[in-house]
Coordinates of C-alpha atoms in Angstrom, one line a residue:
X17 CA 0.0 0.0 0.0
X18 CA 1.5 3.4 -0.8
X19 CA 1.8 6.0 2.3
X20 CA -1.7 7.2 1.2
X21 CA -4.1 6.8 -1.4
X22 CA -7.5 8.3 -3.1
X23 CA -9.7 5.9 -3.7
X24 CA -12.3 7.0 -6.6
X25 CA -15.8 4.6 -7.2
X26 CA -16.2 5.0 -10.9
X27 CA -19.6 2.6 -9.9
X28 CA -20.6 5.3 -7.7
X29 CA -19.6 8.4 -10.2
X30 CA -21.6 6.5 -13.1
X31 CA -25.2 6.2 -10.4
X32 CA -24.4 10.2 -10.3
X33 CA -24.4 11.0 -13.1
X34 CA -27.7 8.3 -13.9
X35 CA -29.5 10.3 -11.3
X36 CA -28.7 13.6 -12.7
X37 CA -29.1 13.2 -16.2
X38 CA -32.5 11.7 -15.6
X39 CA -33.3 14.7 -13.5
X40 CA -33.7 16.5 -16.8
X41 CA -34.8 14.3 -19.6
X42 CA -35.1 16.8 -22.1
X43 CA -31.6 18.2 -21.8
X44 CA -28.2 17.0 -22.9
X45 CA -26.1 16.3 -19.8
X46 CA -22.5 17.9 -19.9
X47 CA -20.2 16.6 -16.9
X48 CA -17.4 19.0 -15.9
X49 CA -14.0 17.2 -15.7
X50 CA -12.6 20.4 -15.6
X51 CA -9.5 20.6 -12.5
X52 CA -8.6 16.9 -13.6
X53 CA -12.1 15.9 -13.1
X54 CA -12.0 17.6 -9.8
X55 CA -9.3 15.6 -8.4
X56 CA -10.8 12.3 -9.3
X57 CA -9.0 11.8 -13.0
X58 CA -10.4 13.7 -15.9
X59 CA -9.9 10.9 -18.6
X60 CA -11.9 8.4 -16.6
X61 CA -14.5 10.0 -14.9
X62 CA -15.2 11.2 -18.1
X63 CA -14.9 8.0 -20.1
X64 CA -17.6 6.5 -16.5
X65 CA -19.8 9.5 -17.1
X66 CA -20.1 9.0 -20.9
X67 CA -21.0 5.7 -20.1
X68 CA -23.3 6.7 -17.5
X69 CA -25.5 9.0 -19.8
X70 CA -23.4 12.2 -20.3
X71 CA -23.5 13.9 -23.9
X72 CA -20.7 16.2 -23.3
X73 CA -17.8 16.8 -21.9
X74 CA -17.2 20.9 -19.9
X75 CA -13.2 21.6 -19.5
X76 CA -11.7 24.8 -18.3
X77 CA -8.9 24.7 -20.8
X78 CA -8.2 24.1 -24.2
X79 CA -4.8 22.0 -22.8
X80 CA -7.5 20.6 -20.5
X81 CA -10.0 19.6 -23.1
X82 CA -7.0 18.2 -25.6
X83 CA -6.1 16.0 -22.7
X84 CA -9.2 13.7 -23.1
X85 CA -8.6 14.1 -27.2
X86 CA -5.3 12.6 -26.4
X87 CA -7.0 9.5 -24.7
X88 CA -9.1 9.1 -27.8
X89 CA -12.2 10.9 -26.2
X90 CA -14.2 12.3 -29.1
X91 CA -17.2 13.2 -27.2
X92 CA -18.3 17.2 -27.6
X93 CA -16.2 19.0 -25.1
X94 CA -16.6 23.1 -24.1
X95 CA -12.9 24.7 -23.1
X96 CA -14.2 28.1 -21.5
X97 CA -11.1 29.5 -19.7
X98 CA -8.1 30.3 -22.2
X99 CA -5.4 32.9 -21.5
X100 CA -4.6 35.1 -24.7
X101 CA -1.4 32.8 -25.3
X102 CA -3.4 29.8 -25.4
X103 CA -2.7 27.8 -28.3
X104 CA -6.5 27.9 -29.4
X105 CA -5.9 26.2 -33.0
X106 CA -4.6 22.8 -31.4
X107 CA -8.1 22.8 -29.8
X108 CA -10.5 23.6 -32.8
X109 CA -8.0 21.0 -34.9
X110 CA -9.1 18.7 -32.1
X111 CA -12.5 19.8 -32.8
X112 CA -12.9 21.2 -29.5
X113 CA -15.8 23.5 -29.0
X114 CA -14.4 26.9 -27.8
X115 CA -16.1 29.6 -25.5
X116 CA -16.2 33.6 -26.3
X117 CA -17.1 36.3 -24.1
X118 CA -15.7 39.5 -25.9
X119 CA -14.3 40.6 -29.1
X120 CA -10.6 40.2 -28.4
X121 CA -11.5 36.6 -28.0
X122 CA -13.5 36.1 -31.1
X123 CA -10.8 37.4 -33.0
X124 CA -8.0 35.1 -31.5
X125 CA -10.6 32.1 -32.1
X126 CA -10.7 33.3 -35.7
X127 CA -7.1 33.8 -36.1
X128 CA -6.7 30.2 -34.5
X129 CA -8.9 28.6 -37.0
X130 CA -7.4 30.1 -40.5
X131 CA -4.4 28.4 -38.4
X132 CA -6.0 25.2 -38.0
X133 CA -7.6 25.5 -41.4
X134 CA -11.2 24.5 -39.4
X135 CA -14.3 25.9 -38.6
X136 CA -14.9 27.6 -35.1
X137 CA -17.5 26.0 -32.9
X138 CA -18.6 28.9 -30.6
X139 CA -20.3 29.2 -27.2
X140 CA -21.3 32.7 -26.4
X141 CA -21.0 33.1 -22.7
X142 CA -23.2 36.5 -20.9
X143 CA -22.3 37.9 -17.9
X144 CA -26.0 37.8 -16.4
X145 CA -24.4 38.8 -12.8
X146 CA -21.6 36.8 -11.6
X147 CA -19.1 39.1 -12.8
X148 CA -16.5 36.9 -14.0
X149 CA -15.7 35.8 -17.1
X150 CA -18.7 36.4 -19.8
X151 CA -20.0 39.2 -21.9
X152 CA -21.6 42.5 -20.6
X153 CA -25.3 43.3 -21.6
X154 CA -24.2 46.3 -23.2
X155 CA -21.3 44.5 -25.8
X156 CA -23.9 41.7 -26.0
X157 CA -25.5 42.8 -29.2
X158 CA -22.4 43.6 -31.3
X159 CA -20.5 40.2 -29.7
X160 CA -23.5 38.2 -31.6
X161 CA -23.3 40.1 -34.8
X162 CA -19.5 39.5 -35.3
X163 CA -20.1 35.3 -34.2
X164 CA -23.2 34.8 -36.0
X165 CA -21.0 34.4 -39.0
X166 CA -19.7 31.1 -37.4
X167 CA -21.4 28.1 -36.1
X168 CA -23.0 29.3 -32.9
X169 CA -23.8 26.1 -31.1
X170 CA -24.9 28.0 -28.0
X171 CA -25.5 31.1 -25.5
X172 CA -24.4 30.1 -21.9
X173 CA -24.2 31.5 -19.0
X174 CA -22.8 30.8 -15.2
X175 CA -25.5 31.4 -11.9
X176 CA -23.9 33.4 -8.6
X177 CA -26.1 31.8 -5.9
X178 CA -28.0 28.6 -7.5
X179 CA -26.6 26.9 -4.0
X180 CA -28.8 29.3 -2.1
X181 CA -32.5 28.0 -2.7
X182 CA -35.0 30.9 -3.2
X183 CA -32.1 33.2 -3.6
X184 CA -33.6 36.4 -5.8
X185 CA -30.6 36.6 -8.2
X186 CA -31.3 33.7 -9.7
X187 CA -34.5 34.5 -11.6
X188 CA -32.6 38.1 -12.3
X189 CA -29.7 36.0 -13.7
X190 CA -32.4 33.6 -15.4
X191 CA -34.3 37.4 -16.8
X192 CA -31.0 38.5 -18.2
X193 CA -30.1 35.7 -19.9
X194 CA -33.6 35.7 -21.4
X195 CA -33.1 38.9 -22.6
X196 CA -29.8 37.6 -23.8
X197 CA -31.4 34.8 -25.9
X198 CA -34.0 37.1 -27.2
X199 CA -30.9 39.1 -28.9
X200 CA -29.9 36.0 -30.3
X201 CA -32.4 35.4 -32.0
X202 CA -33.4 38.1 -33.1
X203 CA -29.8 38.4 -35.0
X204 CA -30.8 34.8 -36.6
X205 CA -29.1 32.8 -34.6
X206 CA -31.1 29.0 -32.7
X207 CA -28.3 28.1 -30.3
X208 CA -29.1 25.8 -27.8
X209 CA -28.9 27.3 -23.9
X210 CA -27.5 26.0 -20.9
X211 CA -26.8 27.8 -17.3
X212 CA -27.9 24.9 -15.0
X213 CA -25.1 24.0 -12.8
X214 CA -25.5 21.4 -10.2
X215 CA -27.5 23.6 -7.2
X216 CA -30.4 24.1 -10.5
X217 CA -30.2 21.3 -12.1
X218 CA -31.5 19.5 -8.6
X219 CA -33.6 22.9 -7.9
X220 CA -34.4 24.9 -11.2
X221 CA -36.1 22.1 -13.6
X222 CA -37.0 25.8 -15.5
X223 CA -34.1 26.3 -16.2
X224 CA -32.6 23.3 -17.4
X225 CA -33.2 24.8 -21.4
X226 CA -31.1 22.3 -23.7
X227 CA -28.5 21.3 -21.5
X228 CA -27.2 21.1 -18.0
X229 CA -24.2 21.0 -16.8
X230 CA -23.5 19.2 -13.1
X231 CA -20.0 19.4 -12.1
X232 CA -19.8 18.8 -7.6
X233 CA -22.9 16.8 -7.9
X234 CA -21.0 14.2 -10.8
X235 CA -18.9 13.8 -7.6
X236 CA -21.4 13.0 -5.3
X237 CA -21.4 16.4 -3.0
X238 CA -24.4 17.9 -3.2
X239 CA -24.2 21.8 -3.0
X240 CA -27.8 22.3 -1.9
X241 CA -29.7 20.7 1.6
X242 CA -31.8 18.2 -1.3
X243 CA -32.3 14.1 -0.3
X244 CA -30.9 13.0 -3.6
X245 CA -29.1 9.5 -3.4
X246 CA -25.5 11.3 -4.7
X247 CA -23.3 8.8 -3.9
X248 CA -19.8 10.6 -2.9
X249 CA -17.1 9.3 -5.2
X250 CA -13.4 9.8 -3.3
X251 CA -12.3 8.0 -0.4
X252 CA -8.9 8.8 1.2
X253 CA -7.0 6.4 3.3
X254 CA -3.7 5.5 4.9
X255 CA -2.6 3.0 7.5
X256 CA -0.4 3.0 10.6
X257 CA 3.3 3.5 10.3
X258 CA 3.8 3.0 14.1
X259 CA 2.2 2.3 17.4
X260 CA 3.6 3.0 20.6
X261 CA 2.8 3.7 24.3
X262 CA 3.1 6.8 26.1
X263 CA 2.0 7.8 29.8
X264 CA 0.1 10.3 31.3
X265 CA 1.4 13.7 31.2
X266 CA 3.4 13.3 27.9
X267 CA 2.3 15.8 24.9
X268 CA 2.2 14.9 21.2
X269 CA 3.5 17.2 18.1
X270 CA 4.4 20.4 17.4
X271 CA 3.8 23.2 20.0
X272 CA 2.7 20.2 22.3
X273 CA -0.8 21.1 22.2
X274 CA -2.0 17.7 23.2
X275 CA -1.2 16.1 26.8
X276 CA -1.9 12.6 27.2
X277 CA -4.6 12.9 31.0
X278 CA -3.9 8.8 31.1
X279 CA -1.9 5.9 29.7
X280 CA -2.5 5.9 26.2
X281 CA -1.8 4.3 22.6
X282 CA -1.3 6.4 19.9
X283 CA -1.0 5.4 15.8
X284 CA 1.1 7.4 13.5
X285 CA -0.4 7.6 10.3
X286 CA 2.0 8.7 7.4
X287 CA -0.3 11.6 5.9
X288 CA -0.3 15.3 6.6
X289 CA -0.9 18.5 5.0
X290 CA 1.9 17.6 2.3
X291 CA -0.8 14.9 1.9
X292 CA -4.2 17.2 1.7
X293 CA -4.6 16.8 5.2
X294 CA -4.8 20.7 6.1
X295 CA -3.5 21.6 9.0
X296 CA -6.8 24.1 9.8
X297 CA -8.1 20.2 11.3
X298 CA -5.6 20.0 14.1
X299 CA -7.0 19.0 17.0
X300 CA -10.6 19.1 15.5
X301 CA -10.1 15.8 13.4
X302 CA -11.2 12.1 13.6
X303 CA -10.0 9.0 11.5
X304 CA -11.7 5.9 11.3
X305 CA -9.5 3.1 13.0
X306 CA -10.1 -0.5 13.1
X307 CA -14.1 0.0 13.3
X308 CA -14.0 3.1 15.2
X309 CA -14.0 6.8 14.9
X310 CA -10.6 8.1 16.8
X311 CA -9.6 11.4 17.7
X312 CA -6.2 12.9 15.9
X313 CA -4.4 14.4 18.6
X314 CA -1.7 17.3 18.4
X315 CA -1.1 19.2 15.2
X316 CA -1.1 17.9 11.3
X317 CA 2.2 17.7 10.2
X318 CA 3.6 17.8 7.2
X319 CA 4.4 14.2 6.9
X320 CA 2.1 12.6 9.1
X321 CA -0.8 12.7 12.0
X322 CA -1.0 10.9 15.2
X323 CA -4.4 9.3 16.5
X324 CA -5.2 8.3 20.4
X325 CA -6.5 4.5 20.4
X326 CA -6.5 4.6 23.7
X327 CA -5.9 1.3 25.3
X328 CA -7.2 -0.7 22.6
X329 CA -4.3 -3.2 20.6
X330 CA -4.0 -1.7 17.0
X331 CA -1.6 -3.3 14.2
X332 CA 1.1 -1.4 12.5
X333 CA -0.2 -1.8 8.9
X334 CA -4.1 -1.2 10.3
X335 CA -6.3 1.0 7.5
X336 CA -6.5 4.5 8.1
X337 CA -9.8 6.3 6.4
X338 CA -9.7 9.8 6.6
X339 CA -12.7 10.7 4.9
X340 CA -15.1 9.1 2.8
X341 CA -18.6 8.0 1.9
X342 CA -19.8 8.3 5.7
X343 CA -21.4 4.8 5.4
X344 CA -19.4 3.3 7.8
X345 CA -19.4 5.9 10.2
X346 CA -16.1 7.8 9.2
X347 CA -15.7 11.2 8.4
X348 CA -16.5 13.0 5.2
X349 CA -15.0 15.4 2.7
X350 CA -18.1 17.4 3.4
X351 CA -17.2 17.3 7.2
X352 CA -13.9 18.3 7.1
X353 CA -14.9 21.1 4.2
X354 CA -17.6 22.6 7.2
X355 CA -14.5 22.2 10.3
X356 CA -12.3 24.1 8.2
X357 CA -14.7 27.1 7.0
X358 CA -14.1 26.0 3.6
X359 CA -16.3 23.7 0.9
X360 CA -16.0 20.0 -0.5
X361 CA -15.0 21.3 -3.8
X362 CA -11.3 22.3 -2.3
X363 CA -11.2 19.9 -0.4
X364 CA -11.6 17.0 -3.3
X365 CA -9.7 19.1 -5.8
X366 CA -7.0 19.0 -2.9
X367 CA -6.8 16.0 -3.2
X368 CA -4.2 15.0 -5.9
X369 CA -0.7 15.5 -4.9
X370 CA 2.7 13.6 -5.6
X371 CA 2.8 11.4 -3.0
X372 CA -0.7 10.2 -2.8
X373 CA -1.8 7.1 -4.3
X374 CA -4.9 7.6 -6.8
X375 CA -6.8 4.6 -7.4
X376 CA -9.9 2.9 -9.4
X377 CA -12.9 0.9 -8.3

């Protein structure tokens, strides 16, 4: 067994995205890989999702999105994040559906595909109130009339708050990009639409249009308080380096933090926050043990994490599960997202990292 490893359920990925592409019948279902498939391996969650009942593929990058053409993935993938010195005609050669959300960006699609010697496949992004990347209502009219020459395949947009159910931006975002569409139209385009991230695709059937797009939920974290079987996909594991005595009164790690009230046993565990264990969880942190939920005493080190077994016999060797599923009682990445004042998203993304292990089952 390596020092640590991420266990991902490709079973468990493929009931996600089952679930969630039969949420919405009518749409096509695009599952973001995007951040190497959020931790989990971008070339096969996305081959498990495909199999499961995705229609597309959402990258952030073009390098991202030629990463799965390089596996032999040929299902429709989105890049939506390029810088400007992005080598855009590798992508459309690749035939790699590009996002544009200004001018300046149209153009260095178009320059890319006299390069490439292909035809542009566009994605108009509108900012409709996140603010990030995406067109501004006002540049929105002259942004279509300079793409319509091109295949538009679609107008998308991104929500701020689809997480927060009954939040009121959402039906202003869901207004604007109405308005958005109308524009479209009007200039003789049909794209297809799609703004639904995970929070609306499990709360917003209305505005599931022609095509969703789950990313956190293909995982099995569900961003909104809903009782849909998501099935979480990564576990993360260890197992104990060391066991050894110590009596009341001595302290444990860094700072000595820790002081042992009684006679104890404690298990080194050879993960720490060179591992994605952060070190926000000392003292606050539980492993499950040989059947058992166990404290982690003292700080997270860089290298490793000591747990209090009290005075029960453990075996050097013994499983360590830091977080996963929660079925057997252990922690979760959603627990450890909520003791560090963060969300599951980092902490899954967090996840890959030289030393640890990634696995399939």
């Amino acid at each position: 067994m390596a020092r640590s490893e991420v266990v991902v359920d490709l079973g468990a990925l493929r009931h996600n995205v089952a679930l969630l592409a039969g949420l919405a019948p009518a749409s096509e279902t695009m599952a973001v890989v995007k951040a190497d498939g959020y931790g989990h391996g971008a070339v096969q969650v996305a081959r498990a999702a495909l199999e499961a009942g995705a229609t597309w593929l959402g990258s952030c990058s073009t390098q991202e999105a030629l990463a799965l053409r390089t596996a032999g993935i040929q299902a429709p993938v989105l890049a939506w994040l390029d810088t400007p010195d992005e080598d855009l005609a590798a992508g459309l050669a690749a035939d790699v559906d590009m996002s544009v959300a200004s001018l300046s960006a149209l153009r260095r699609v178009e320059q890319a595909a006299l390069e490439a010697d292909a035809r542009p496949r566009l994605h108009l992004k509108i900012d409709t109130g996140l603010s990030r990347n995406g067109c501004q209502p006002h540049d929105w009219p002259e942004l279509v009339e300079a793409a319509k020459k091109h295949e538009v395949v679609a107008i998308w947009s991104h929500l701020a708050s689809a997480d927060e159910i009954g939040d009121p931006s959402i039906d202003l975002q869901a207004k604007r990009f109405d308005d958005a569409y109308e524009v479209a139209k009007a200039a003789g385009l049909d794209p297809k639409r799609h703004i639904a991230n995970s929070a609306a695709l499990l709360t917003r059937p209305d505005l599931h249009f022609d095509m969703v797009r789950p990313g956190i939920a293909v995982y099995g974290l569900n961003p909104v308080p809903t009782d849909h079987d998501l099935r979480p996909v990564m576990s993360y594991r260890s197992h104990v380096a060391l066991t050894k005595r110590i009596p009341a009164g001595e302290s444990v790690s860094y700072g000595m933090t820790w002081t042992a009230r009684t006679d104890t046993t404690l298990a080194l565990v050879p993960a720490g926050y060179a591992d994605g264990v952060p070190r926000a969880l000392s003292g606050r942190m539980e492993v499950l043990l040989e059947g058992r939920r166990r404290p982690v005493v003292g700080r997270v080190c860089m290298d490793q994490i000591v747990v209090d077994c009290g005075d029960d016999e453990i075996a050097e060797g013994a499983e360590v599960v830091l977080f996963g599923d929660g079925s057997r009682g252990e922690p979760t990445a959603t627990e450890w997202a909520e003791l560090t004042g963060t969300i599951d998203y980092e902490i899954v993304c967090g996840m890959y990292r030289p030393r640890v292990r990634r696995i399939y089952t």
